[in-house]
Coordinates of C-alpha atoms in Angstrom, one line a residue:
Chain A
X1 CA 92.2 68.8 84.5
X2 CA 88.3 70.0 84.5
X3 CA 87.1 72.3 81.9
X4 CA 86.7 75.9 82.7
X5 CA 84.0 77.0 84.8
X6 CA 82.1 79.2 82.5
X7 CA 78.7 79.3 84.6
X8 CA 77.2 82.8 84.3
X9 CA 78.4 85.5 86.7
X10 CA 76.3 85.8 89.8
X11 CA 73.7 88.7 89.8
X12 CA 75.8 91.1 92.1
X13 CA 78.7 91.1 89.5
X14 CA 76.3 91.7 86.6
X15 CA 74.7 94.6 88.5
X16 CA 78.1 96.0 89.1
X17 CA 79.6 95.7 85.6
X18 CA 76.6 97.1 83.7
X19 CA 77.0 97.8 80.3
X20 CA 76.7 101.6 80.7
X21 CA 79.6 101.6 83.3
X22 CA 81.7 99.5 80.7
X23 CA 80.9 102.0 78.1
X24 CA 81.8 105.0 80.1
X25 CA 85.1 103.1 81.0
X26 CA 86.0 102.2 77.5
X27 CA 84.7 105.6 75.8
X28 CA 85.2 108.0 78.5
X29 CA 83.2 111.4 78.0
X30 CA 85.2 114.7 78.7
X31 CA 88.6 113.0 79.0
X32 CA 91.5 115.2 78.5
X33 CA 92.8 118.5 79.8
X34 CA 90.6 121.6 80.0
X35 CA 92.1 124.8 78.6
X36 CA 91.5 127.8 80.7
X37 CA 90.5 125.7 83.9
X38 CA 89.7 127.9 86.9
X39 CA 89.8 125.1 89.2
X40 CA 92.2 122.0 89.1
X41 CA 92.6 119.1 91.6
X42 CA 94.7 115.8 91.6
X43 CA 93.7 113.0 93.8
X44 CA 94.8 109.5 93.8
X45 CA 94.2 106.4 95.8
X46 CA 97.7 105.3 97.1
X47 CA 96.1 101.9 98.0
X48 CA 95.0 100.9 94.6
X49 CA 96.7 103.6 92.4
X50 CA 93.4 105.0 90.8
X51 CA 94.2 108.6 89.7
X52 CA 92.1 111.5 88.7
X53 CA 92.9 115.3 87.7
X54 CA 89.8 116.9 87.5
X55 CA 89.6 120.2 85.8
X56 CA 86.7 122.8 85.9
X57 CA 86.0 126.0 84.3
X58 CA 83.6 128.1 86.8
X59 CA 82.1 131.2 85.9
X60 CA 80.2 132.9 88.5
X61 CA 78.8 129.8 90.3
X62 CA 78.1 128.0 87.1
X63 CA 80.4 125.0 86.1
X64 CA 80.8 126.0 82.2
X65 CA 83.1 123.2 81.4
X66 CA 84.7 120.0 83.2
X67 CA 87.0 117.5 82.0
X68 CA 89.3 114.9 83.5
X69 CA 92.5 113.0 83.1
X70 CA 93.0 109.8 84.8
X71 CA 93.5 106.1 85.1
X72 CA 92.2 103.4 87.4
X73 CA 89.5 100.8 87.5
X74 CA 86.2 100.8 85.5
X75 CA 84.3 102.0 88.4
X76 CA 86.6 105.2 89.2
X77 CA 86.8 106.1 85.4
X78 CA 83.1 105.4 84.7
X79 CA 82.1 107.5 87.7
X80 CA 84.5 110.4 86.6
X81 CA 83.1 110.3 82.9
X82 CA 79.5 110.3 84.2
X83 CA 80.2 113.1 86.5
X84 CA 81.6 115.2 83.8
X85 CA 78.3 114.8 81.7
X86 CA 76.2 115.5 84.5
X87 CA 78.0 118.7 85.9
X88 CA 78.4 120.6 83.0
X89 CA 76.2 124.0 83.2
X90 CA 75.0 123.1 86.8
X91 CA 75.8 125.4 89.5
X92 CA 78.2 124.6 92.3
X93 CA 75.7 124.2 94.9
X94 CA 73.7 121.8 92.5
X95 CA 76.9 119.8 91.9
X96 CA 77.7 119.6 95.5
X97 CA 74.0 118.4 96.1
X98 CA 74.5 115.7 93.5
X99 CA 77.8 114.7 95.2
X100 CA 76.0 114.2 98.3
X101 CA 73.3 112.0 96.7
X102 CA 76.1 110.2 95.1
X103 CA 77.9 109.5 98.6
X104 CA 74.4 108.7 100.0
X105 CA 74.0 106.0 97.3
X106 CA 77.2 104.5 98.1
X107 CA 76.0 104.0 101.7
X108 CA 73.1 101.9 100.3
X109 CA 70.3 104.7 100.5
X110 CA 67.7 103.2 98.1
X111 CA 66.0 106.6 97.7
X112 CA 69.4 108.1 96.4
X113 CA 69.6 105.1 94.0
X114 CA 66.3 105.9 92.4
X115 CA 66.9 109.8 92.4
X116 CA 66.7 111.0 88.8
X117 CA 69.2 113.8 89.4
X118 CA 71.8 111.1 89.4
X119 CA 71.3 110.3 85.7
X120 CA 73.6 107.4 84.4
X121 CA 75.3 107.4 87.7
X122 CA 72.5 105.2 89.3
X123 CA 74.0 102.3 87.5
X124 CA 76.8 102.5 90.0
X125 CA 74.2 101.8 92.8
X126 CA 75.7 98.2 92.9
X127 CA 79.0 99.4 94.3
X128 CA 77.4 99.7 97.5
X129 CA 77.4 96.2 97.9
X130 CA 81.2 96.1 97.4
X131 CA 82.5 97.9 100.2
X132 CA 86.2 98.2 99.3
X133 CA 85.2 99.6 95.9
X134 CA 83.1 102.5 97.2
X135 CA 86.2 104.7 97.3
X136 CA 86.7 103.9 93.6
X137 CA 83.4 105.4 92.8
X138 CA 83.8 108.3 95.1
X139 CA 87.3 109.4 94.0
X140 CA 86.2 111.9 91.3
X141 CA 83.5 113.3 93.5
X142 CA 86.2 113.8 96.4
X143 CA 88.2 115.8 93.6
X144 CA 85.1 117.8 92.9
X145 CA 84.5 118.7 96.5
X146 CA 88.2 119.5 97.0
X147 CA 88.2 121.7 93.8
X148 CA 85.3 123.7 94.7
X149 CA 85.7 123.9 98.3
X150 CA 89.5 124.4 98.3
Chain B
X1 CA 104.2 67.5 94.3
X2 CA 103.1 68.1 97.9
X3 CA 99.9 66.5 98.9
X4 CA 98.2 70.0 99.4
X5 CA 94.8 68.8 100.0
X6 CA 96.0 67.0 103.1
X7 CA 98.1 69.9 104.1
X8 CA 95.1 72.2 103.9
X9 CA 93.6 70.2 106.8
X10 CA 96.5 71.8 109.1
X11 CA 95.3 75.2 108.3
X12 CA 91.9 76.1 110.1
X13 CA 91.4 79.4 108.1
X14 CA 91.6 77.4 104.8
X15 CA 88.5 75.1 105.9
X16 CA 86.4 78.3 105.9
X17 CA 84.0 79.1 103.0
X18 CA 84.3 82.6 101.1
X19 CA 81.2 83.8 99.3
X20 CA 80.0 80.2 99.6
X21 CA 82.9 78.8 97.9
X22 CA 86.0 76.8 99.1
X23 CA 88.5 79.6 99.9
X24 CA 91.1 79.7 97.2
X25 CA 93.8 81.7 98.8
X26 CA 96.1 83.0 96.3
X27 CA 97.7 86.0 98.0
X28 CA 100.7 84.2 99.6
X29 CA 103.3 86.8 98.6
X30 CA 101.5 89.1 100.8
X31 CA 100.8 86.8 103.8
X32 CA 100.5 83.3 104.4
X33 CA 97.8 81.3 106.4
X34 CA 99.0 79.7 109.6
X35 CA 99.0 76.1 110.5
X36 CA 97.4 74.8 113.6
X37 CA 100.8 73.9 114.8
X38 CA 101.8 77.7 114.8
X39 CA 98.7 78.8 116.5
X40 CA 98.8 76.2 119.3
X41 CA 102.6 77.1 119.8
X42 CA 101.4 80.7 120.6
X43 CA 98.5 79.7 122.9
X44 CA 100.7 77.2 124.7
X45 CA 103.4 80.0 125.2
X46 CA 100.5 82.2 126.9
X47 CA 99.0 79.2 128.7
X48 CA 102.3 78.0 130.2
X49 CA 105.4 80.2 129.7
X50 CA 104.6 83.9 129.6
X51 CA 106.8 86.3 131.5
X52 CA 109.1 89.1 130.5
X53 CA 112.5 87.9 129.2
X54 CA 116.1 88.6 130.0
X55 CA 114.6 90.1 133.2
X56 CA 113.2 87.8 135.9
X57 CA 115.0 85.7 138.2
X58 CA 112.1 83.4 138.8
X59 CA 111.5 80.1 137.0
X60 CA 108.7 81.3 134.9
X61 CA 110.7 84.1 133.3
X62 CA 113.6 81.8 132.8
X63 CA 111.5 79.5 130.9
X64 CA 110.2 82.4 128.7
X65 CA 113.7 83.4 128.0
X66 CA 114.6 80.0 127.2
X67 CA 111.8 79.7 124.7
X68 CA 112.7 83.0 123.2
X69 CA 116.4 82.0 122.7
X70 CA 115.5 78.7 121.6
X71 CA 113.4 80.4 118.7
X72 CA 116.6 82.3 117.7
X73 CA 118.5 79.1 117.7
X74 CA 116.0 77.6 115.4
X75 CA 116.0 80.7 112.9
X76 CA 119.8 80.5 112.9
X77 CA 119.8 76.8 112.2
X78 CA 117.3 76.9 109.4
X79 CA 119.2 79.8 107.4
X80 CA 122.5 78.5 108.4
X81 CA 123.5 81.9 110.1
X82 CA 127.0 82.7 110.8
X83 CA 126.3 82.6 114.7
X84 CA 123.1 82.5 116.7
X85 CA 124.2 86.1 118.2
X86 CA 123.9 87.1 114.5
X87 CA 120.1 86.8 114.5
X88 CA 118.4 89.9 115.6
X89 CA 114.5 89.6 116.1
X90 CA 112.6 92.3 114.1
X91 CA 108.9 93.2 113.4
X92 CA 109.7 91.8 109.8
X93 CA 111.8 92.6 106.9
X94 CA 110.8 96.2 106.8
X95 CA 112.3 96.8 110.3
X96 CA 115.1 94.7 109.5
X97 CA 116.2 96.8 106.4
X98 CA 115.4 100.1 108.3
X99 CA 117.8 98.8 111.2
X100 CA 120.7 98.2 108.6
X101 CA 120.0 101.4 107.0
X102 CA 119.5 103.3 110.3
X103 CA 122.4 101.7 112.1
X104 CA 125.1 100.5 109.7
X105 CA 124.1 102.9 106.9
X106 CA 124.0 106.1 109.0
X107 CA 127.3 105.1 110.6
X108 CA 129.3 104.4 107.3
X109 CA 127.8 106.1 104.3
X110 CA 129.0 109.8 103.7
X111 CA 128.5 112.4 101.2
X112 CA 129.3 111.5 97.6
X113 CA 128.9 107.8 98.4
X114 CA 126.9 105.3 96.4
X115 CA 124.2 102.9 97.8
X116 CA 122.8 100.5 95.0
X117 CA 119.3 99.3 94.8
X118 CA 117.5 97.5 91.9
X119 CA 114.2 98.6 89.8
X120 CA 112.6 95.4 91.3
X121 CA 113.0 96.2 95.0
X122 CA 109.9 96.4 97.1
X123 CA 109.6 99.7 98.7
X124 CA 110.9 98.3 101.9
X125 CA 114.2 97.8 100.4
X126 CA 114.2 101.3 98.7
X127 CA 112.7 103.9 100.8
X128 CA 115.1 103.3 103.9
X129 CA 118.0 103.8 101.5
X130 CA 116.2 106.9 99.8
X131 CA 116.1 108.4 103.4
X132 CA 119.7 107.5 104.1
X133 CA 121.0 109.0 100.8
X134 CA 119.0 112.1 101.2
X135 CA 120.3 112.6 104.8
X136 CA 123.9 111.9 103.8
X137 CA 124.1 113.5 100.5
X138 CA 124.9 110.0 98.9
X139 CA 123.8 108.9 95.3
X140 CA 121.1 106.0 95.1
X141 CA 121.9 104.1 92.1
X142 CA 118.9 102.1 90.8
X143 CA 119.9 99.0 88.6
X144 CA 117.8 98.5 85.6
X145 CA 115.7 95.4 84.8
X146 CA 115.5 93.5 81.6
X147 CA 112.4 93.2 79.8
X148 CA 111.6 89.7 81.1
X149 CA 112.0 91.0 84.6
X150 CA 115.5 90.0 85.7
X151 CA 118.3 92.3 87.0
X152 CA 120.1 93.5 84.1
X153 CA 123.6 92.3 84.9
X154 CA 125.3 94.8 82.6
X155 CA 123.7 97.7 84.3
X156 CA 124.5 96.0 87.6
X157 CA 128.2 96.0 86.7
X158 CA 127.9 99.6 85.7
X159 CA 126.6 100.3 89.0
X160 CA 129.3 98.5 90.7
X161 CA 131.8 100.9 88.9
X162 CA 130.7 103.5 91.2
X163 CA 132.3 101.6 94.1
X164 CA 129.1 101.5 96.2
X165 CA 129.3 101.4 100.0
X166 CA 126.0 99.1 100.1
X167 CA 124.3 96.9 97.6
X168 CA 120.8 95.9 98.2
X169 CA 118.6 93.7 96.0
X170 CA 115.9 91.2 96.5
X171 CA 116.5 87.5 96.5
X172 CA 113.2 87.0 95.1
X173 CA 110.9 89.6 93.4
X174 CA 107.5 89.8 95.3
X175 CA 105.9 91.3 92.2
X176 CA 107.4 89.1 89.3
X177 CA 108.5 86.0 91.0
X178 CA 112.2 86.3 89.5
X179 CA 114.9 84.2 91.4
X180 CA 117.8 86.5 91.3
X181 CA 121.3 85.0 91.1
X182 CA 121.8 86.4 94.8
X183 CA 125.2 84.5 95.4
X184 CA 126.6 85.7 92.1
X185 CA 125.6 89.4 92.9
X186 CA 127.0 89.2 96.4
X187 CA 130.2 87.9 94.9
X188 CA 130.3 91.0 92.3
X189 CA 129.4 93.5 94.9
X190 CA 132.0 92.3 97.5
X191 CA 134.7 92.4 94.7
X192 CA 134.3 96.2 94.7
X193 CA 134.1 96.3 98.7
X194 CA 130.6 96.8 99.1
X195 CA 128.4 95.5 101.9
X196 CA 125.6 93.4 100.6
X197 CA 121.9 93.6 102.0
X198 CA 119.6 90.8 100.8
X199 CA 115.8 91.2 100.9
X200 CA 114.7 87.8 101.9
X201 CA 111.0 88.4 102.5
X202 CA 110.0 86.1 99.5
X203 CA 112.8 83.9 99.3
X204 CA 112.9 82.4 102.9
X205 CA 109.4 81.0 102.7
X206 CA 110.0 79.4 99.2
X207 CA 113.5 78.2 98.7
X208 CA 116.2 76.6 100.6
X209 CA 118.4 79.4 102.0
X210 CA 121.9 79.2 103.4
X211 CA 123.1 82.7 104.1
X212 CA 126.8 81.6 104.6
X213 CA 126.6 80.0 101.0
X214 CA 124.9 83.1 99.7
X215 CA 127.7 85.2 101.5
X216 CA 125.9 88.4 101.9
X217 CA 126.3 90.4 104.8
X218 CA 122.7 91.2 106.0
X219 CA 119.7 89.2 105.3
X220 CA 116.2 90.2 106.2
X221 CA 113.1 88.0 106.7
X222 CA 109.4 88.2 107.6
X223 CA 107.9 85.5 109.8
X224 CA 104.2 86.1 108.5
X225 CA 105.2 85.3 104.9
X226 CA 106.4 81.8 106.0
X227 CA 103.4 80.6 108.1
X228 CA 104.7 82.3 111.3
X229 CA 102.7 85.3 113.1
X230 CA 102.6 88.8 111.8
X231 CA 105.0 91.2 113.5
X232 CA 107.7 88.5 113.6
X233 CA 110.9 88.6 111.5
X234 CA 114.7 88.7 111.7
X235 CA 117.7 90.4 110.5
X236 CA 120.4 87.8 110.0
X237 CA 124.0 89.5 110.0
X238 CA 127.5 88.7 110.1
X239 CA 128.4 89.1 113.9
X240 CA 131.5 91.2 113.2
X241 CA 129.3 93.9 111.5
X242 CA 126.8 93.9 114.2
X243 CA 129.6 94.4 116.8
X244 CA 130.7 97.6 114.9
X245 CA 127.4 99.0 114.4
X246 CA 125.9 101.6 116.7
X247 CA 122.7 100.7 118.2
X248 CA 119.4 101.4 116.4
X249 CA 116.6 102.0 118.9
X250 CA 117.4 102.9 122.5
X251 CA 115.6 101.5 125.6
X252 CA 115.6 98.8 127.8
X253 CA 117.2 95.4 127.1
X254 CA 119.8 96.9 124.7
X255 CA 121.8 98.7 127.3
X256 CA 124.6 97.5 129.8
X257 CA 125.2 100.5 132.1
X258 CA 123.0 103.7 132.0
X259 CA 124.4 106.9 133.4
X260 CA 123.0 110.4 133.6
X261 CA 124.3 111.5 130.2
X262 CA 125.4 108.3 128.4
X263 CA 124.9 104.6 128.3
X264 CA 127.0 101.5 127.3
X265 CA 125.4 98.9 125.5
X266 CA 124.5 95.2 125.7
X267 CA 126.2 92.5 123.6
X268 CA 124.8 91.5 120.2
X269 CA 122.1 90.7 119.4
X270 CA 120.3 92.3 122.5
X271 CA 122.1 95.7 121.7
X272 CA 119.6 95.8 118.7
X273 CA 116.4 94.6 120.7
X274 CA 115.4 97.5 122.7
X275 CA 112.2 97.0 124.7
X276 CA 110.1 94.1 125.3
X277 CA 110.3 91.7 122.2
X278 CA 107.6 89.9 120.5
X279 CA 108.2 86.7 122.2
X280 CA 105.1 85.0 121.0
X281 CA 106.1 86.0 117.4
X282 CA 109.6 84.4 118.0
X283 CA 108.0 81.3 119.3
X284 CA 105.4 81.2 116.7
X285 CA 108.0 81.6 114.0
X286 CA 110.0 78.7 115.3
X287 CA 106.9 76.5 115.1
X288 CA 106.5 77.6 111.5
X289 CA 110.2 76.8 110.7
X290 CA 109.6 73.2 112.2
X291 CA 106.8 72.9 109.7
X292 CA 108.5 74.0 107.0
X293 CA 111.6 72.0 107.7
X294 CA 109.5 68.9 108.2
X295 CA 108.1 69.3 104.4
X296 CA 111.7 70.4 103.2
X297 CA 112.3 73.7 101.6
X298 CA 113.5 72.1 98.3
X299 CA 110.2 70.2 98.0
X300 CA 108.2 73.3 98.8
X301 CA 110.1 75.2 96.1
X302 CA 109.4 72.5 93.5
X303 CA 105.9 72.2 94.4
X304 CA 105.4 76.0 93.8
X305 CA 107.4 76.1 90.8
X306 CA 105.1 73.4 89.3
X307 CA 102.0 75.6 90.1
X308 CA 103.5 78.6 88.7
X309 CA 104.3 77.0 85.4
X310 CA 100.8 75.4 85.3
X311 CA 99.3 78.9 86.0
X312 CA 101.5 80.4 83.3
X313 CA 100.5 78.0 80.7
X314 CA 96.9 78.0 81.6
X315 CA 96.9 81.8 81.8
X316 CA 98.8 81.9 78.4
X317 CA 95.5 80.2 76.7
X318 CA 93.3 83.0 77.6
X319 CA 93.3 85.5 74.7
X320 CA 94.3 89.0 76.1
X321 CA 96.2 87.9 79.2
X322 CA 99.9 89.1 79.6
X323 CA 102.0 87.4 82.2
X324 CA 105.1 89.4 83.3
X325 CA 108.4 88.3 84.6
X326 CA 110.6 85.2 83.3
X327 CA 108.2 82.9 81.7
X328 CA 110.4 80.4 80.0
X329 CA 110.0 76.6 80.9
X330 CA 113.4 76.4 82.4
X331 CA 113.3 79.8 84.2
X332 CA 113.8 79.5 87.9
X333 CA 111.0 81.3 89.3
X334 CA 109.1 81.5 92.5
X335 CA 105.3 80.7 92.9
X336 CA 104.2 84.4 92.1
X337 CA 102.5 85.1 88.7
X338 CA 101.7 88.7 87.8
X339 CA 99.4 89.4 84.8
X340 CA 97.0 91.7 83.2
X341 CA 94.2 90.9 81.3
X342 CA 93.2 93.4 78.2
X343 CA 91.9 96.5 79.5
X344 CA 90.2 95.0 82.5
X345 CA 91.6 96.7 85.5
X346 CA 93.4 94.4 88.2
X347 CA 91.0 95.8 90.7
X348 CA 88.1 94.8 88.8
X349 CA 89.7 91.1 88.2
X350 CA 90.1 90.9 91.9
X351 CA 86.6 91.9 92.6
X352 CA 85.4 89.3 90.1
X353 CA 87.5 86.6 91.5
X354 CA 86.5 87.2 95.1
X355 CA 82.9 86.3 94.0
X356 CA 84.3 82.9 93.3
X357 CA 86.2 82.8 96.7
X358 CA 89.4 83.4 94.9
X359 CA 91.8 85.8 96.9
X360 CA 94.3 87.7 94.6
X361 CA 96.3 90.9 95.0
X362 CA 95.7 93.7 92.6
X363 CA 97.8 96.7 92.7
X364 CA 101.4 98.0 92.4
X365 CA 102.6 95.3 94.9
X366 CA 104.6 98.1 96.9
X367 CA 107.0 98.4 93.7
X368 CA 105.9 101.6 91.9
X369 CA 109.3 101.8 90.3
X370 CA 108.9 98.5 88.8
X371 CA 105.4 99.1 87.6
X372 CA 106.5 102.2 85.7
X373 CA 109.1 100.2 84.0
X374 CA 106.5 97.5 82.9
X375 CA 104.5 100.4 81.7
X376 CA 101.4 99.4 83.9
X377 CA 99.6 101.2 86.8
X378 CA 99.0 97.8 88.4
X379 CA 98.8 94.1 87.8
X380 CA 97.0 91.2 89.2
X381 CA 99.2 88.7 91.1
X382 CA 98.3 85.1 92.1
X383 CA 100.8 83.8 94.5
X384 CA 100.9 80.1 95.5
X385 CA 102.0 78.1 98.6
X386 CA 102.4 74.6 99.8
X387 CA 98.6 74.2 100.4
X388 CA 97.7 75.3 96.8
X389 CA 97.2 72.7 94.0
X390 CA 96.4 72.3 90.5
X391 CA 92.6 72.6 91.4
X392 CA 93.5 76.3 92.6
X393 CA 95.1 77.0 89.3
X394 CA 91.9 75.8 87.5
X395 CA 89.5 77.8 89.6
X396 CA 91.8 81.0 89.0
X397 CA 91.6 80.3 85.4
X398 CA 87.9 79.5 85.3
X399 CA 87.3 82.6 87.2
X400 CA 89.2 84.7 84.8
X401 CA 87.2 83.4 81.8
X402 CA 84.3 84.7 83.8
X403 CA 85.8 88.1 84.3
X404 CA 86.5 88.2 80.3
X405 CA 82.9 87.5 79.6
X406 CA 81.7 90.4 81.7
X407 CA 83.9 92.5 80.0
X408 CA 83.2 91.1 76.7
X409 CA 86.5 89.4 75.9
X410 CA 85.0 85.7 75.6
X411 CA 81.3 84.8 75.0
X412 CA 79.8 84.1 78.1

């Protein structure tokens, strides 16, 4: 038998699995249920089994706190973790604007991919090159939209 | 082992490159690729024989009917069916099982009765029974599995103490590759008067199957998992059971005489084949069976078993990989290898392998109750067929090491 092929992974993969993404996957921020949540939404992707429960505490139109419970692939969980960091203390309209920018970045919009309002989320720009994984990255964002619009 | 490299030449799709690499197709438990012989049988049918079957009085229609019925005989012969009229063409295993639940089950299961299934059943051999039991007020009893992914025989015995009307189980697990002792399970079930339904979706492509030797009552199979076209499949049943069953779908072909307010029904198997059937599917399935018969199901089983063993051995050398299902060197198992790799989610594994042209499945494999028992949300699954070889096992292992490197498990 031949020896294992350990040639370095191709650039598309390295850009998909950046360290910041793996860090959020392994050390998710704001994970766990939120006491006194005013909004809660559960979403899952029946095809691949990714799950998220998103909890928000909204006062006026300000997202005072946001936490999530979930399991799934690195992309969906990192996206959720980064989202909670970014949304805390933002207003609902601001949050929905970020959700739109995130969605645009997933459609391959280069301007969105360099938009500073997306913060760490810009590390997920590489997902746009993997069409079947886009729904993983957007799962927490769809939960957010459902929660505040529901 | 089979000369897989030579066999691959029969499969046009396997000549393609994927992401610039040789396509390594390891998702055969989901569907198999099709040899030229099957593709040309379908094309030939439309070039030379196409007409509606069992209707026309003209020569072309007669030849189409003959082709369709010859395919039925081919299926009956390959599985040693009780009779040719005991072969009902369906869209696949799912429809075959729904037919049994919807026609036989609805006519025989009553409130308080029990239907037995197993914790390793595919949703297609579970949900139809859930629907039936909910409608009838019957109990659905799920038999547990052992830690290494076999049907727990002592729990199976306990379930039989309820004198179930129907016992349903898979011959081969699509998620674990376990080959269940189907003949023994059928014998035990018959001893308490149950009717036995075998999900043969994963066994028919990979093993020599003789339904009379198994002595089940119903056996369901899918054509597309055994080199045949999608939307082809069959229910193989004891003819005397089919005779007593009410029809499943109503429509053309399944009737004898139709009055304003009632109808009488056609003979079996036509009673269960309402509407214009998938003739190209039947013809393609017959060509697939010819291909498999020429290689010999025993040799195919041996080939797959060797690949599964090699894969399990290679995967075991990668620190952090867990393989599910029976994994002893003597265990009888099909060419399905389910695994997880540390905390790398199976979807991430599948994406990384795809970049190397390797197709595997990631997910729950339509077996959510089983995944819950294994305490995982999903697994990665490599499933082999006659055109795979040890080079594919090497490619799988090599690409997994890359995945490990990306996630920091092994030095890059």
